[in-house]
Short mmCIF file of C-alpha atoms (C1' of nucleotides) in Angstrom, two decimals:
data_model
loop_
_atom_site.label_atom_id
_atom_site.label_comp_id
_atom_site.label_asym_id
_atom_site.label_seq_id
_atom_site.Cartn_x
_atom_site.Cartn_y
_atom_site.Cartn_z
CA MET A 12 0.00 0.00 0.00
CA LYS A 13 1.41 3.31 -1.06
CA VAL A 14 -0.64 5.17 1.52
CA SER A 15 -2.08 3.99 4.82
CA LYS A 16 -5.77 4.23 5.57
CA ASP A 17 -5.06 6.61 8.44
CA GLU A 18 -3.24 8.96 6.13
CA ILE A 19 -6.26 9.11 3.87
CA ILE A 20 -8.59 9.73 6.81
CA LEU A 21 -6.31 12.46 8.07
CA ALA A 22 -6.30 14.18 4.69
CA ALA A 23 -10.05 13.76 4.41
CA ARG A 24 -10.44 15.45 7.78
CA GLU A 25 -8.47 18.47 6.64
CA LEU A 26 -10.53 18.61 3.49
CA PHE A 27 -13.87 18.39 5.28
CA ARG A 28 -12.77 20.94 7.82
CA GLU A 29 -11.65 23.46 5.25
CA LYS A 30 -14.28 22.97 2.56
CA GLY A 31 -17.17 21.15 4.18
CA TYR A 32 -18.76 17.97 2.90
CA ALA A 33 -20.12 19.34 -0.36
CA GLY A 34 -16.98 21.32 -1.12
CA ALA A 35 -14.62 18.40 -0.59
CA SER A 36 -14.00 16.35 -3.72
CA MET A 37 -12.62 12.87 -4.05
CA GLN A 38 -10.23 14.15 -6.70
CA ASP A 39 -8.83 16.70 -4.27
CA LEU A 40 -8.45 14.02 -1.62
CA ALA A 41 -6.65 11.75 -4.08
CA ASP A 42 -4.27 14.54 -5.02
CA ARG A 43 -3.46 15.29 -1.39
CA VAL A 44 -2.50 11.73 -0.53
CA GLY A 45 -0.80 11.02 -3.86
CA LEU A 46 -3.21 8.42 -5.18
CA ARG A 47 -5.56 8.22 -8.12
CA LYS A 48 -9.19 8.86 -7.45
CA ALA A 49 -10.21 5.32 -8.38
CA SER A 50 -7.78 3.92 -5.82
CA LEU A 51 -9.64 5.62 -2.99
CA TYR A 52 -12.58 3.35 -3.66
CA MET A 53 -10.46 0.37 -2.67
CA ARG A 54 -10.55 1.55 0.94
CA PHE A 55 -13.86 3.40 1.10
CA PRO A 56 -17.05 2.45 -0.73
CA ASN A 57 -18.02 6.07 -1.29
CA LYS A 58 -17.54 9.64 -0.12
CA GLU A 59 -20.10 9.39 2.64
CA ALA A 60 -18.24 6.52 4.28
CA LEU A 61 -15.31 8.83 4.95
CA VAL A 62 -17.32 10.83 7.46
CA PRO A 63 -17.73 8.22 10.23
CA GLU A 64 -14.07 7.30 9.96
CA VAL A 65 -12.92 10.91 10.12
CA LEU A 66 -15.04 11.60 13.16
CA GLU A 67 -14.11 8.41 14.95
CA MET A 68 -10.43 9.17 14.54
CA THR A 69 -10.95 12.72 15.76
CA LEU A 70 -12.92 11.58 18.78
CA ASN A 71 -10.27 9.04 19.70
CA THR A 72 -7.35 11.44 19.54
CA THR A 73 -9.28 14.12 21.40
CA PHE A 74 -10.04 11.82 24.31
CA SER A 75 -6.64 10.15 24.33
CA GLN A 76 -4.86 13.19 25.68
CA PRO A 77 -3.10 12.71 29.01
CA GLY A 78 -5.12 13.49 32.11
CA ILE A 79 -8.52 12.79 30.67
CA SER A 80 -8.82 9.43 32.35
CA SER A 81 -7.69 10.82 35.69
CA PRO A 82 -9.83 9.79 38.65
CA ASP A 83 -9.83 13.40 39.78
CA TRP A 84 -12.73 15.01 37.96
CA LYS A 85 -11.16 18.48 37.93
CA THR A 86 -8.02 17.18 36.27
CA ALA A 87 -10.03 15.15 33.80
CA TYR A 88 -12.36 17.97 32.83
CA GLU A 89 -9.55 20.46 32.42
CA ALA A 90 -7.77 17.99 30.16
CA VAL A 91 -10.86 17.55 28.00
CA ILE A 92 -11.46 21.27 27.63
CA ARG A 93 -7.83 21.94 26.82
CA SER A 94 -7.67 19.08 24.35
CA ILE A 95 -10.65 20.38 22.42
CA ALA A 96 -9.51 23.99 22.60
CA ALA A 97 -6.00 23.11 21.45
CA ALA A 98 -7.28 21.31 18.37
CA LEU A 99 -9.67 24.12 17.47
CA THR A 100 -7.10 26.83 18.04
CA ASP A 101 -4.61 24.98 15.91
CA ARG A 102 -6.91 24.38 12.95
CA HIS A 103 -9.22 27.39 13.28
CA ARG A 104 -12.28 25.28 12.51
CA CYS A 105 -14.09 22.24 13.84
CA VAL A 106 -14.63 19.40 11.36
CA GLY A 107 -17.62 18.16 13.25
CA PHE A 108 -19.25 21.56 13.28
CA HIS A 109 -18.67 22.11 9.59
CA LEU A 110 -20.17 18.71 8.86
CA ALA A 111 -23.05 19.32 11.27
CA TYR A 112 -23.95 22.43 9.35
CA GLY A 113 -23.47 21.08 5.87
CA ILE A 114 -24.72 17.50 5.89
CA GLY A 115 -28.31 16.92 4.85
CA ASP A 116 -30.81 14.12 4.81
CA ASP A 117 -29.38 12.74 1.57
CA THR A 118 -26.41 11.32 3.50
CA PRO A 119 -28.03 9.68 6.52
CA LEU A 120 -25.01 7.62 7.57
CA ALA A 121 -22.88 10.72 7.71
CA LYS A 122 -25.57 12.60 9.55
CA GLN A 123 -25.83 9.94 12.21
CA ALA A 124 -22.06 9.86 12.54
CA VAL A 125 -21.98 13.58 13.24
CA ARG A 126 -24.67 13.20 15.86
CA ASP A 127 -22.79 10.36 17.51
CA PHE A 128 -19.61 12.40 17.43
CA PHE A 129 -21.04 15.26 19.45
CA ARG A 130 -23.21 13.02 21.61
CA SER A 131 -20.02 11.24 22.65
CA HIS A 132 -18.37 14.54 23.48
CA LEU A 133 -21.32 15.64 25.57
CA ASP A 134 -21.68 12.29 27.31
CA ARG A 135 -18.06 12.06 28.27
CA MET A 136 -17.93 15.62 29.53
CA THR A 137 -21.15 15.08 31.46
CA ASP A 138 -19.84 11.87 33.01
CA ILE A 139 -16.80 13.66 34.35
CA LEU A 140 -18.77 16.57 35.79
CA ALA A 141 -21.39 14.24 37.26
CA ARG A 142 -18.80 12.97 39.68
CA ALA A 143 -19.08 16.22 41.59
CA MET A 144 -22.59 17.52 40.89
CA PRO A 145 -26.08 16.42 39.98
CA ARG A 146 -26.26 14.90 36.55
CA GLU A 147 -28.80 17.45 35.46
CA THR A 148 -26.42 20.28 36.21
CA ALA A 149 -23.53 18.45 34.59
CA THR A 150 -25.46 18.03 31.34
CA ILE A 151 -26.14 21.73 31.12
CA ILE A 152 -22.59 22.79 31.88
CA ALA A 153 -21.16 20.35 29.37
CA ALA A 154 -23.49 21.53 26.62
CA ASP A 155 -22.77 25.19 27.26
CA ASP A 156 -19.02 24.77 27.56
CA LEU A 157 -18.89 22.86 24.30
CA ALA A 158 -21.09 25.43 22.56
CA ARG A 159 -18.84 28.21 23.74
CA LEU A 160 -15.71 26.48 22.46
CA GLU A 161 -17.32 25.86 19.10
CA GLY A 162 -18.59 29.41 18.88
CA ALA A 163 -15.15 30.79 19.57
CA THR A 164 -13.95 29.24 16.30
CA LEU A 165 -15.84 32.05 14.59
CA HIS A 166 -13.19 34.52 15.69
CA LEU A 167 -10.44 32.10 14.79
CA ALA A 168 -11.74 31.32 11.33
CA LEU A 169 -12.60 34.89 10.41
CA PHE A 170 -10.10 37.10 12.20
CA ASP A 171 -7.36 34.70 13.25
CA ASP A 172 -8.15 35.83 16.78
CA PRO A 173 -7.51 33.23 19.51
CA THR A 174 -8.43 35.44 22.48
CA SER A 175 -12.08 34.43 22.51
CA MET A 176 -11.08 30.78 22.61
CA LYS A 177 -8.72 31.47 25.50
CA ARG A 178 -11.51 33.15 27.42
CA ALA A 179 -13.80 30.25 26.61
CA VAL A 180 -11.30 27.90 28.22
CA ASP A 181 -10.93 30.15 31.25
CA LEU A 182 -14.66 30.46 31.67
CA ALA A 183 -15.12 26.70 31.38
CA LEU A 184 -12.33 26.05 33.87
CA GLY A 185 -12.92 28.90 36.31
CA PRO A 186 -15.92 27.43 38.11
CA VAL A 187 -14.22 24.04 38.13
CA ARG A 188 -11.14 25.34 39.87
CA SER A 189 -13.06 27.18 42.56
CA HIS A 190 -15.39 24.28 43.16
CA MET B 138 -40.27 40.88 -13.23
CA LYS B 139 -41.70 37.54 -12.23
CA VAL B 140 -39.69 37.52 -9.05
CA SER B 141 -38.27 40.43 -7.06
CA LYS B 142 -34.59 40.67 -6.26
CA ASP B 143 -35.33 40.41 -2.56
CA GLU B 144 -37.14 37.13 -3.08
CA ILE B 145 -34.09 35.71 -4.81
CA ILE B 146 -31.82 36.94 -2.05
CA LEU B 147 -34.11 35.44 0.54
CA ALA B 148 -34.09 32.08 -1.21
CA ALA B 149 -30.34 32.26 -1.64
CA ARG B 150 -29.98 32.87 2.06
CA GLU B 151 -31.95 29.73 2.88
CA LEU B 152 -29.86 27.79 0.42
CA PHE B 153 -26.53 29.02 1.79
CA ARG B 154 -27.66 28.43 5.33
CA GLU B 155 -28.77 24.86 4.68
CA LYS B 156 -26.10 23.72 2.25
CA GLY B 157 -23.24 26.16 2.54
CA TYR B 158 -21.60 28.02 -0.32
CA ALA B 159 -20.22 25.00 -2.17
CA GLY B 160 -23.36 22.95 -1.66
CA ALA B 161 -25.71 25.61 -2.97
CA SER B 162 -26.29 25.46 -6.71
CA MET B 163 -27.67 28.10 -9.02
CA GLN B 164 -30.03 25.50 -10.46
CA ASP B 165 -31.46 24.84 -7.01
CA LEU B 166 -31.87 28.55 -6.41
CA ALA B 167 -33.64 28.96 -9.74
CA ASP B 168 -36.02 26.13 -8.92
CA ARG B 169 -36.88 27.62 -5.54
CA VAL B 170 -37.83 31.01 -6.92
CA GLY B 171 -39.49 29.67 -10.06
CA LEU B 172 -37.07 31.02 -12.60
CA ARG B 173 -34.68 29.48 -15.07
CA LYS B 174 -31.06 29.37 -14.11
CA ALA B 175 -30.00 31.74 -16.89
CA SER B 176 -32.45 34.37 -15.66
CA LEU B 177 -30.63 34.62 -12.35
CA TYR B 178 -27.67 36.08 -14.18
CA MET B 179 -29.81 39.09 -15.11
CA ARG B 180 -29.74 40.22 -11.50
CA PHE B 181 -26.44 38.81 -10.28
CA PRO B 182 -23.23 38.56 -12.28
CA ASN B 183 -22.28 35.27 -10.64
CA LYS B 184 -22.78 33.05 -7.63
CA GLU B 185 -20.24 34.85 -5.50
CA ALA B 186 -22.12 38.13 -5.85
CA LEU B 187 -25.06 36.62 -3.99
CA VAL B 188 -23.08 36.46 -0.78
CA PRO B 189 -22.70 40.19 -0.04
CA GLU B 190 -26.38 40.78 -0.84
CA VAL B 191 -27.52 37.94 1.37
CA LEU B 192 -25.43 39.13 4.28
CA GLU B 193 -26.37 42.77 3.85
CA MET B 194 -30.07 41.91 3.93
CA THR B 195 -29.57 39.73 6.98
CA LEU B 196 -27.62 42.43 8.78
CA ASN B 197 -30.29 45.01 8.02
CA THR B 198 -33.21 42.97 9.25
CA THR B 199 -31.31 41.87 12.35
CA PHE B 200 -30.58 45.44 13.38
CA SER B 201 -33.97 46.80 12.37
CA GLN B 202 -35.79 45.11 15.23
CA PRO B 203 -37.59 47.44 17.62
CA GLY B 204 -35.64 48.60 20.64
CA ILE B 205 -32.20 48.34 19.10
CA SER B 206 -31.91 52.07 18.51
CA SER B 207 -33.07 52.86 22.02
CA PRO B 208 -30.97 55.44 23.84
CA ASP B 209 -31.00 53.16 26.87
CA TRP B 210 -28.10 50.81 26.37
CA LYS B 211 -29.66 47.96 28.35
CA THR B 212 -32.78 48.05 26.20
CA ALA B 213 -30.73 48.26 23.03
CA TYR B 214 -28.41 45.42 23.93
CA GLU B 215 -31.21 43.13 24.98
CA ALA B 216 -32.96 43.81 21.69
CA VAL B 217 -29.84 42.92 19.73
CA ILE B 218 -29.26 39.69 21.60
CA ARG B 219 -32.87 38.66 21.30
CA SER B 220 -32.98 39.54 17.61
CA ILE B 221 -29.98 37.37 16.83
CA ALA B 222 -31.15 34.54 19.05
CA ALA B 223 -34.64 34.56 17.56
CA ALA B 224 -33.31 34.24 14.03
CA LEU B 225 -30.91 31.45 14.96
CA THR B 226 -33.51 29.57 16.99
CA ASP B 227 -35.96 29.79 14.14
CA ARG B 228 -33.62 28.59 11.42
CA HIS B 229 -31.31 26.34 13.47
CA ARG B 230 -28.28 27.62 11.66
CA CYS B 231 -26.46 30.88 10.98
CA VAL B 232 -25.87 31.75 7.32
CA GLY B 233 -22.90 33.87 8.20
CA PHE B 234 -21.28 31.13 10.20
CA HIS B 235 -21.81 28.53 7.50
CA LEU B 236 -20.30 30.88 4.96
CA ALA B 237 -17.46 31.79 7.31
CA TYR B 238 -16.53 28.14 7.57
CA GLY B 239 -16.98 27.25 3.94
CA ILE B 240 -15.70 30.15 1.91
CA GLY B 241 -12.10 30.04 0.77
CA ASP B 242 -9.56 32.29 -0.87
CA ASP B 243 -10.95 31.54 -4.31
CA THR B 244 -13.95 33.80 -3.61
CA PRO B 245 -12.36 36.90 -2.08
CA LEU B 246 -15.38 39.17 -2.46
CA ALA B 247 -17.54 36.72 -0.58
CA LYS B 248 -14.87 36.27 2.05
CA GLN B 249 -14.63 39.99 2.65
CA ALA B 250 -18.41 40.23 2.84
CA VAL B 251 -18.51 37.61 5.57
CA ARG B 252 -15.86 39.44 7.51
CA ASP B 253 -17.73 42.71 7.16
CA PHE B 254 -20.93 41.01 8.25
CA PHE B 255 -19.54 39.84 11.57
CA ARG B 256 -17.40 42.92 12.06
CA SER B 257 -20.58 44.98 11.83
CA HIS B 258 -22.26 42.78 14.40
CA LEU B 259 -19.35 43.10 16.78
CA ASP B 260 -18.98 46.84 16.24
CA ARG B 261 -22.63 47.59 16.84
CA MET B 262 -22.77 45.42 19.92
CA THR B 263 -19.59 47.00 21.24
CA ASP B 264 -20.91 50.50 20.60
CA ILE B 265 -23.96 49.82 22.71
CA LEU B 266 -22.04 48.29 25.58
CA ALA B 267 -19.42 51.05 25.45
CA ARG B 268 -22.04 53.51 26.66
CA ALA B 269 -21.77 51.94 30.10
CA MET B 270 -18.28 50.50 30.33
CA PRO B 271 -14.75 50.90 29.00
CA ARG B 272 -14.54 50.12 25.30
CA GLU B 273 -11.98 47.43 25.95
CA THR B 274 -14.40 45.55 28.19
CA ALA B 275 -17.25 46.08 25.77
CA THR B 276 -15.28 44.54 22.91
CA ILE B 277 -14.61 41.41 24.90
CA ILE B 278 -18.17 40.97 26.08
CA ALA B 279 -19.58 41.49 22.60
CA ALA B 280 -17.21 38.95 21.10
CA ASP B 281 -17.95 36.33 23.74
CA ASP B 282 -21.70 36.84 23.67
CA LEU B 283 -21.78 36.48 19.91
CA ALA B 284 -19.58 33.40 20.02
CA ARG B 285 -21.86 31.82 22.58
CA LEU B 286 -24.96 32.46 20.48
CA GLU B 287 -23.29 31.01 17.40
CA GLY B 288 -22.05 28.00 19.30
CA ALA B 289 -25.52 27.26 20.63
CA THR B 290 -26.65 26.61 17.05
CA LEU B 291 -24.75 23.34 17.32
CA HIS B 292 -27.43 21.96 19.62
CA LEU B 293 -30.16 23.40 17.44
CA ALA B 294 -28.82 22.03 14.18
CA LEU B 295 -27.94 18.60 15.53
CA PHE B 296 -30.49 17.82 18.23
CA ASP B 297 -33.22 20.37 17.67
CA ASP B 298 -32.47 21.51 21.20
CA PRO B 299 -33.14 25.20 21.91
CA THR B 300 -32.25 25.15 25.61
CA SER B 301 -28.60 26.01 25.10
CA MET B 302 -29.61 29.03 23.03
CA LYS B 303 -32.01 30.13 25.75
CA ARG B 304 -29.25 29.90 28.34
CA ALA B 305 -26.93 31.80 26.03
CA VAL B 306 -29.45 34.62 25.94
CA ASP B 307 -29.87 34.58 29.70
CA LEU B 308 -26.14 34.58 30.26
CA ALA B 309 -25.65 37.47 27.87
CA LEU B 310 -28.45 39.45 29.46
CA GLY B 311 -27.93 38.53 33.11
CA PRO B 312 -24.95 40.79 33.75
CA VAL B 313 -26.64 43.55 31.78
CA ARG B 314 -29.76 43.49 33.91
CA SER B 315 -27.85 43.54 37.18
CA HIS B 316 -25.49 46.25 36.02
"C1'" DA C 225 -50.50 51.55 -31.23
"C1'" DC C 226 -45.77 51.26 -31.63
"C1'" DA C 227 -40.83 51.13 -30.72
"C1'" DA C 228 -37.38 50.32 -27.36
"C1'" DA C 229 -35.68 48.24 -23.50
"C1'" DA C 230 -35.76 45.02 -19.93
"C1'" DT C 231 -36.57 40.31 -18.66
"C1'" DA C 232 -37.09 35.43 -19.17
"C1'" DC C 233 -36.45 31.80 -22.08
"C1'" DT C 234 -34.16 27.47 -24.69
"C1'" DA C 235 -30.09 25.51 -25.71
"C1'" DC C 236 -25.66 24.93 -25.08
"C1'" DC C 237 -20.46 25.27 -23.35
"C1'" DG C 238 -16.26 23.14 -21.01
"C1'" DA C 239 -15.16 21.56 -16.47
"C1'" DT C 240 -15.86 18.84 -12.69
"C1'" DC C 241 -18.66 15.83 -9.86
"C1'" DG C 242 -19.06 10.84 -7.59
"C1'" DG C 243 -18.37 6.47 -9.13
"C1'" DT C 244 -17.22 2.11 -12.20
"C1'" DC C 245 -14.67 -1.06 -15.43
"C1'" DG C 246 -10.97 -3.68 -17.13
"C1'" DT C 247 -6.08 -3.84 -16.98
"C1'" DT C 248 -1.48 -3.43 -15.14
"C1'" DT C 249 1.65 -3.60 -11.28
"C1'" DG C 250 3.51 -4.91 -6.91
"C1'" DT C 251 3.85 -8.36 -3.32
"C1'" DA C 252 3.81 -12.47 -0.76
"C1'" DA C 253 3.02 -17.41 -0.36
"C1'" DA C 254 4.03 -21.89 -2.77
"C1'" DT D 184 10.25 -19.17 -10.12
"C1'" DT D 185 5.57 -19.56 -10.51
"C1'" DT D 186 0.95 -18.55 -8.86
"C1'" DA D 187 -2.42 -15.82 -6.83
"C1'" DC D 188 -4.34 -11.88 -4.90
"C1'" DA D 189 -4.66 -7.22 -3.57
"C1'" DA D 190 -3.64 -2.57 -4.84
"C1'" DA D 191 -3.11 1.03 -8.01
"C1'" DC D 192 -3.97 2.47 -12.46
"C1'" DG D 193 -5.89 4.94 -17.05
"C1'" DA D 194 -10.02 5.58 -19.21
"C1'" DC D 195 -14.46 6.31 -19.08
"C1'" DC D 196 -19.69 6.95 -17.48
"C1'" DG D 197 -23.92 9.98 -16.87
"C1'" DA D 198 -25.07 13.89 -14.09
"C1'" DT D 199 -24.36 18.27 -12.57
"C1'" DC D 200 -21.57 22.39 -11.96
"C1'" DG D 201 -21.15 27.76 -13.01
"C1'" DG D 202 -21.78 30.45 -16.80
"C1'" DT D 203 -22.89 32.24 -21.82
"C1'" DA D 204 -25.23 33.17 -26.43
"C1'" DG D 205 -29.09 34.07 -28.98
"C1'" DT D 206 -34.04 34.36 -29.13
"C1'" DA D 207 -38.67 35.04 -27.54
"C1'" DT D 208 -41.69 37.60 -24.50
"C1'" DT D 209 -43.19 41.04 -21.57
"C1'" DT D 210 -43.06 45.60 -19.82
"C1'" DT D 211 -42.37 50.56 -20.39
"C1'" DG D 212 -42.17 55.20 -22.52
"C1'" DT D 213 -44.13 57.85 -26.18
#
DNA sequence: ACAAAATACTACCGATCGGTCGTTTGTAAA
DNA sequence: TTTACAAACGACCGATCGGTAGTATTTTGT
């Protein structure tokens, strides 16, 4: 194999993040990894099938950062927030968010994958917070913290401005520290 | 004229919001307004030229809501926040955000229009807040409030869940009320 | 009523889209 | 070294993309 499957998924992630689902072409993906378009269909049955793989890889790396599996909930939550924020700050956009906006009912497998992607984020964040507070409260905090991080990518994507993301991290971590 | 220019812009806005710039086709737009594709090029020189018009119309309606031009800054700011939140809650997505994510360097006029769109939002919000606080503080609050509103569309688009948006409004307005 | 101008139309352009087919190439077991 | 299988390939498919040319139709000014 000239190119590993992970390399293709990685390139597909960049493509989806930058151009969205509709704007990403298989030809462009083939060019980026140095294969012919037809060869991509050896590994993936179609374009839609790339989406679950991209999101699964992203989810895994996000939640594989050190500290996230700490028994101390403060340590774990801070690690999650920082892991997400670091990825978003680095790339200026969120693949999942771009796909969430752009994917329609014509690609149901991709749509479900996007839902699972964010549901996993929310569940894992909620589980950590629920160690120290009622689950109901944890659910709300997780949802709002994630929304704030995602929203801060607006300033990154448009104005190359990371300060809003930094404040989003501080605001998510402030109450945790003083808990 | 079978169809007014504003109708076309309105339909284009829906299209961009749902499918993004790359995913929106001129044929689809023509179908929605009941024209032939070629007739669209009577009013707009090309696809890219739709973007500034769409965003200008959106900006105008957003900031034409009652209360926004109130001399009382609290009234004005609340009206702005509620105007933005109402539009996002209704449509589940933000056109500007979708375009901000999807538009690349190949469409520079559209890119600049998106930047202007959000810059106007931020400037107008900052101007209102600056009546009651240092401009530096106002800039930060405006940026973070807008980011939070945009981020809350994640829960709307994916899970049809408006609660995060409601909390975003409350959080943006809470400090204002108790000021 | 008539001419001029604006608008919408049919038909088409080359390029690119996602995807498939049949063949060649590389590799690993025998 | 031969055999067998997977991987990569060039060439191609129908559909759709943004956009244009020329013509018909409707509106407008006189």
